[in-house]
mmCIF file of C-alpha atoms in Angstrom:
data_model
loop_
_atom_site.group_PDB
_atom_site.id
_atom_site.type_symbol
_atom_site.label_atom_id
_atom_site.label_comp_id
_atom_site.label_asym_id
_atom_site.label_seq_id
_atom_site.Cartn_x
_atom_site.Cartn_y
_atom_site.Cartn_z
ATOM 1 C CA MET A 13 109.267 50.074 159.421
ATOM 2 C CA ALA A 14 110.924 52.916 157.450
ATOM 3 C CA SER A 15 110.515 56.395 159.355
ATOM 4 C CA PRO A 16 109.756 59.608 157.196
ATOM 5 C CA LYS A 17 112.450 61.621 155.698
ATOM 6 C CA SER A 18 112.628 65.367 156.136
ATOM 7 C CA VAL A 19 112.736 67.469 152.640
ATOM 8 C CA THR A 20 116.552 68.511 153.743
ATOM 9 C CA GLN A 21 117.478 64.506 154.000
ATOM 10 C CA ILE A 22 115.766 63.754 150.613
ATOM 11 C CA LYS A 23 117.626 66.699 148.987
ATOM 12 C CA ASN A 24 121.009 65.536 150.565
ATOM 13 C CA SER A 25 120.707 61.969 149.609
ATOM 14 C CA LEU A 26 119.056 62.397 146.263
ATOM 15 C CA LEU A 27 119.889 65.617 144.664
ATOM 16 C CA SER A 28 123.650 65.581 144.785
ATOM 17 C CA PRO A 29 124.584 63.124 141.937
ATOM 18 C CA SER A 30 128.403 62.496 141.708
ATOM 19 C CA LEU A 31 129.517 64.231 138.455
ATOM 20 C CA THR A 32 131.638 62.484 135.727
ATOM 21 C CA SER A 33 133.832 65.156 135.343
ATOM 22 C CA HIS A 34 135.938 65.441 138.283
ATOM 23 C CA PHE A 35 138.665 62.661 138.293
ATOM 24 C CA GLU A 36 142.541 62.522 137.738
ATOM 25 C CA VAL A 37 144.722 59.769 136.355
ATOM 26 C CA GLU A 38 148.126 58.755 137.070
ATOM 27 C CA ILE A 39 149.883 56.994 134.519
ATOM 28 C CA PRO A 40 153.070 54.736 135.575
ATOM 29 C CA VAL A 41 156.516 54.339 134.273
ATOM 30 C CA PRO A 42 158.123 51.212 134.944
ATOM 31 C CA SER A 43 161.739 51.652 136.804
ATOM 32 C CA ASN A 44 163.786 50.636 133.782
ATOM 33 C CA LEU A 45 161.832 52.555 131.232
ATOM 34 C CA ARG A 46 162.410 56.111 132.576
ATOM 35 C CA GLY A 47 165.087 56.892 130.410
ATOM 36 C CA ILE A 48 163.414 55.608 127.255
ATOM 37 C CA LEU A 49 159.999 56.995 128.113
ATOM 38 C CA GLY A 50 161.204 60.453 129.492
ATOM 39 C CA THR A 51 158.293 62.615 129.358
ATOM 40 C CA ASN A 52 156.562 65.063 132.019
ATOM 41 C CA GLN A 53 154.580 62.569 133.685
ATOM 42 C CA GLU A 54 152.375 65.378 135.071
ATOM 43 C CA GLN A 55 151.539 66.994 131.780
ATOM 44 C CA LEU A 56 150.492 63.574 130.532
ATOM 45 C CA ASN A 57 148.082 62.750 133.647
ATOM 46 C CA LEU A 58 146.436 66.018 132.763
ATOM 47 C CA LEU A 59 146.102 65.373 129.286
ATOM 48 C CA CYS A 60 144.104 62.343 130.203
ATOM 49 C CA SER A 61 140.502 63.551 129.009
ATOM 50 C CA GLU A 62 138.486 60.412 129.873
ATOM 51 C CA ALA A 63 138.807 57.224 131.539
ATOM 52 C CA SER A 64 136.696 54.245 132.633
ATOM 53 C CA LEU A 65 136.354 53.127 136.042
ATOM 54 C CA PRO A 66 136.790 49.145 135.826
ATOM 55 C CA GLY A 67 134.225 46.466 136.594
ATOM 56 C CA SER A 68 134.207 42.853 137.712
ATOM 57 C CA SER A 69 132.088 40.009 138.203
ATOM 58 C CA LEU A 70 131.916 36.562 140.274
ATOM 59 C CA ALA A 71 132.615 33.239 138.510
ATOM 60 C CA THR A 72 130.146 30.911 140.104
ATOM 61 C CA THR A 73 129.059 27.260 140.065
ATOM 62 C CA GLU A 74 125.795 25.983 140.817
ATOM 63 C CA ILE A 75 126.019 26.675 144.322
ATOM 64 C CA HIS A 76 128.328 29.264 145.203
ATOM 65 C CA ALA A 77 130.999 31.758 143.744
ATOM 66 C CA TYR A 78 134.575 30.700 143.675
ATOM 67 C CA ARG A 79 136.388 33.856 142.301
ATOM 68 C CA ARG A 80 136.288 37.213 141.179
ATOM 69 C CA ILE A 81 136.941 37.915 137.757
ATOM 70 C CA TYR A 82 138.418 41.578 136.663
ATOM 71 C CA ASP A 83 137.776 43.463 133.420
ATOM 72 C CA ASP A 84 140.792 43.056 130.985
ATOM 73 C CA ARG A 85 141.664 46.528 130.162
ATOM 74 C CA ILE A 86 141.198 49.905 130.947
ATOM 75 C CA ASP A 87 140.508 52.553 128.302
ATOM 76 C CA LEU A 88 142.005 56.102 128.323
ATOM 77 C CA THR A 89 141.633 59.036 126.257
ATOM 78 C CA PHE A 90 144.303 61.696 125.989
ATOM 79 C CA TYR A 91 144.273 65.050 124.328
ATOM 80 C CA VAL A 92 147.340 65.582 121.875
ATOM 81 C CA ASP A 93 149.444 68.527 122.559
ATOM 82 C CA SER A 94 150.663 70.140 119.401
ATOM 83 C CA GLY A 95 154.100 70.754 120.779
ATOM 84 C CA ASN A 96 155.610 67.394 121.625
ATOM 85 C CA TYR A 97 152.592 64.774 120.664
ATOM 86 C CA THR A 98 153.114 63.621 124.522
ATOM 87 C CA PRO A 99 150.726 60.723 124.527
ATOM 88 C CA ILE A 100 151.529 59.418 121.163
ATOM 89 C CA ARG A 101 155.159 59.334 121.866
ATOM 90 C CA PHE A 102 154.929 58.074 125.303
ATOM 91 C CA PHE A 103 152.916 54.905 124.392
ATOM 92 C CA GLU A 104 154.497 54.399 121.145
ATOM 93 C CA ASN A 105 157.959 54.034 122.691
ATOM 94 C CA TRP A 106 156.660 52.019 125.565
ATOM 95 C CA ILE A 107 155.250 49.537 123.041
ATOM 96 C CA SER A 108 158.282 49.540 120.833
ATOM 97 C CA TYR A 109 160.196 48.438 124.060
ATOM 98 C CA ILE A 110 157.915 45.666 124.764
ATOM 99 C CA VAL A 111 158.297 44.203 121.175
ATOM 100 C CA GLY A 112 161.975 44.838 120.968
ATOM 101 C CA GLU A 113 162.175 47.615 118.511
ATOM 102 C CA THR A 114 165.321 49.036 119.513
ATOM 103 C CA ASN A 115 166.628 49.911 116.244
ATOM 104 C CA ARG A 116 163.909 52.029 114.283
ATOM 105 C CA ASP A 117 165.898 51.781 110.692
ATOM 106 C CA ASN A 118 165.774 47.665 110.929
ATOM 107 C CA LEU A 119 161.951 48.173 111.133
ATOM 108 C CA MET A 120 162.237 48.721 107.311
ATOM 109 C CA ASN A 121 163.488 45.677 106.203
ATOM 110 C CA THR A 122 161.257 43.116 104.899
ATOM 111 C CA ASN A 123 162.526 40.119 107.073
ATOM 112 C CA TYR A 124 162.573 41.828 110.294
ATOM 113 C CA SER A 125 161.604 39.614 113.409
ATOM 114 C CA TYR A 126 160.337 40.551 116.602
ATOM 115 C CA ARG A 127 162.001 39.741 119.744
ATOM 116 C CA SER A 128 159.692 40.794 122.908
ATOM 117 C CA GLN A 129 160.874 41.624 126.372
ATOM 118 C CA TYR A 130 160.190 39.746 129.214
ATOM 119 C CA PRO A 131 156.962 40.791 131.228
ATOM 120 C CA ASP A 132 158.729 42.001 134.274
ATOM 121 C CA GLU A 133 161.241 44.495 132.061
ATOM 122 C CA TYR A 134 157.755 46.303 130.863
ATOM 123 C CA ILE A 135 155.105 45.820 133.078
ATOM 124 C CA ALA A 136 154.324 48.520 135.882
ATOM 125 C CA ASN A 137 153.596 46.389 138.786
ATOM 126 C CA GLN A 138 151.804 49.478 140.425
ATOM 127 C CA GLY A 139 150.949 53.030 139.787
ATOM 128 C CA LEU A 140 148.365 53.456 137.001
ATOM 129 C CA LYS A 141 145.341 54.964 139.178
ATOM 130 C CA VAL A 142 142.504 56.362 138.519
ATOM 131 C CA ARG A 143 140.810 58.840 140.976
ATOM 132 C CA LYS A 144 137.186 59.976 141.249
ATOM 133 C CA PHE A 145 136.412 62.795 143.528
ATOM 134 C CA GLU A 146 133.617 65.365 143.911
ATOM 135 C CA ARG A 147 133.511 69.429 143.497
ATOM 136 C CA ASP A 148 134.480 69.751 147.281
ATOM 137 C CA TYR A 149 137.289 67.156 147.156
ATOM 138 C CA GLY A 150 135.920 65.763 150.289
ATOM 139 C CA ARG A 151 134.671 62.477 148.977
ATOM 140 C CA SER A 152 136.624 60.462 146.476
ATOM 141 C CA ILE A 153 137.549 56.698 145.637
ATOM 142 C CA GLU A 154 140.688 55.365 144.077
ATOM 143 C CA TYR A 155 141.135 52.279 141.904
ATOM 144 C CA GLU A 156 145.130 51.118 141.536
ATOM 145 C CA PHE A 157 145.727 48.537 138.776
ATOM 146 C CA VAL A 158 148.093 45.869 139.052
ATOM 147 C CA ARG A 159 150.734 45.081 136.547
ATOM 148 C CA ALA A 160 149.583 47.128 133.843
ATOM 149 C CA TYR A 161 150.841 47.954 130.334
ATOM 150 C CA PRO A 162 149.519 49.387 127.253
ATOM 151 C CA LEU A 163 147.903 47.180 125.117
ATOM 152 C CA ALA A 164 146.755 49.160 122.042
ATOM 153 C CA ILE A 165 146.488 52.327 120.471
ATOM 154 C CA THR A 166 143.816 53.228 118.394
ATOM 155 C CA SER A 167 143.866 54.590 114.989
ATOM 156 C CA MET A 168 143.595 58.436 115.023
ATOM 157 C CA PRO A 169 141.734 60.066 112.166
ATOM 158 C CA VAL A 170 142.868 63.405 110.689
ATOM 159 C CA THR A 171 140.962 65.367 107.974
ATOM 160 C CA TYR A 172 140.763 68.637 106.354
ATOM 161 C CA GLU A 173 136.996 68.748 106.922
ATOM 162 C CA GLY A 174 136.953 71.115 109.758
ATOM 163 C CA SER A 175 139.584 71.132 112.871
ATOM 164 C CA SER A 176 138.649 69.475 115.941
ATOM 165 C CA LEU A 177 140.768 68.511 119.087
ATOM 166 C CA MET A 178 143.051 65.726 118.148
ATOM 167 C CA THR A 179 142.881 62.767 120.866
ATOM 168 C CA CYS A 180 144.807 59.495 121.623
ATOM 169 C CA ASN A 181 142.946 56.658 122.601
ATOM 170 C CA VAL A 182 144.785 53.867 124.656
ATOM 171 C CA SER A 183 143.952 50.370 125.947
ATOM 172 C CA MET A 184 145.815 49.225 129.307
ATOM 173 C CA THR A 185 145.760 45.800 130.532
ATOM 174 C CA TYR A 186 146.123 44.356 133.945
ATOM 175 C CA ILE A 187 145.520 41.668 136.240
ATOM 176 C CA ARG A 188 143.348 43.032 138.984
ATOM 177 C CA TYR A 189 142.941 46.251 140.610
ATOM 178 C CA VAL A 190 142.235 47.696 144.207
ATOM 179 C CA ALA A 191 139.600 50.297 145.161
ATOM 180 C CA ARG A 192 140.374 52.246 147.917
ATOM 181 C CA PRO A 193 137.847 54.784 149.286
ATOM 182 C CA LEU A 194 139.665 58.054 150.558
ATOM 183 C CA ASN A 195 138.925 60.218 153.125
ATOM 184 C CA THR A 196 136.545 57.413 154.637
ATOM 185 C CA PRO A 197 137.148 54.939 157.321
ATOM 186 C CA PRO A 198 138.231 51.542 156.164
ATOM 187 C CA ILE A 199 135.678 49.132 155.689
ATOM 188 C CA THR A 200 135.702 46.174 158.074
ATOM 189 C CA VAL A 201 134.293 42.724 157.314
ATOM 190 C CA PRO A 202 132.886 40.338 160.216
ATOM 191 C CA THR A 203 134.034 37.355 160.895
ATOM 192 C CA PRO A 204 131.693 34.216 160.392
ATOM 193 C CA GLY A 205 131.227 33.985 164.472
ATOM 194 C CA GLN A 206 130.559 38.059 164.520
ATOM 195 C CA GLN A 207 127.930 37.566 161.662
ATOM 196 C CA ALA A 208 126.248 34.629 163.287
ATOM 197 C CA ALA A 209 126.167 36.729 166.380
ATOM 198 C CA LEU A 210 124.698 39.911 164.406
ATOM 199 C CA ASN A 211 121.945 37.550 162.730
ATOM 200 C CA ILE A 212 120.557 36.173 166.094
ATOM 201 C CA GLY A 213 120.730 39.586 167.528
ATOM 202 C CA GLY A 214 118.595 40.932 164.696
#
């Protein structure tokens, strides 16, 4: 039987929703690309104005779940600074390296051909992170993505009809993510034997 709750308990549990505007993003740089993608990483991280927390689902048969299926990409939006066009240059250079665009002059040739790098050369095995936190910084959760790299840069319209903040939208792909609650005790999953004992006791 449910126990009655006080007004204070109801306020604490229902009237303190999490806000979407408190988050931060860390963009990784593969170790062998630090010279090529050289930029102010802290500035790039701060320019990220929008991110998406990832989702996943279970692959099932008729009787049971047998694996977890992760979303294949995360979408990020960056403000574009007028000084260096930091996010545009950063992700353009990363993608250029992936497909072997080492000589920009050759790209103008009509018979230009691509020779992509090996995946281990351009993939960030770890380091792409999205942290969601609250105003008091006391509660948060961190998502870290495994083997990430940029997959697409969305076209960016420019127009004479009124000025607005320019943004750069980037999709990054990955193979899976790890969700880590911060500032909270780790979750302990009971063994089948412990779960059976709990069921008997309940």
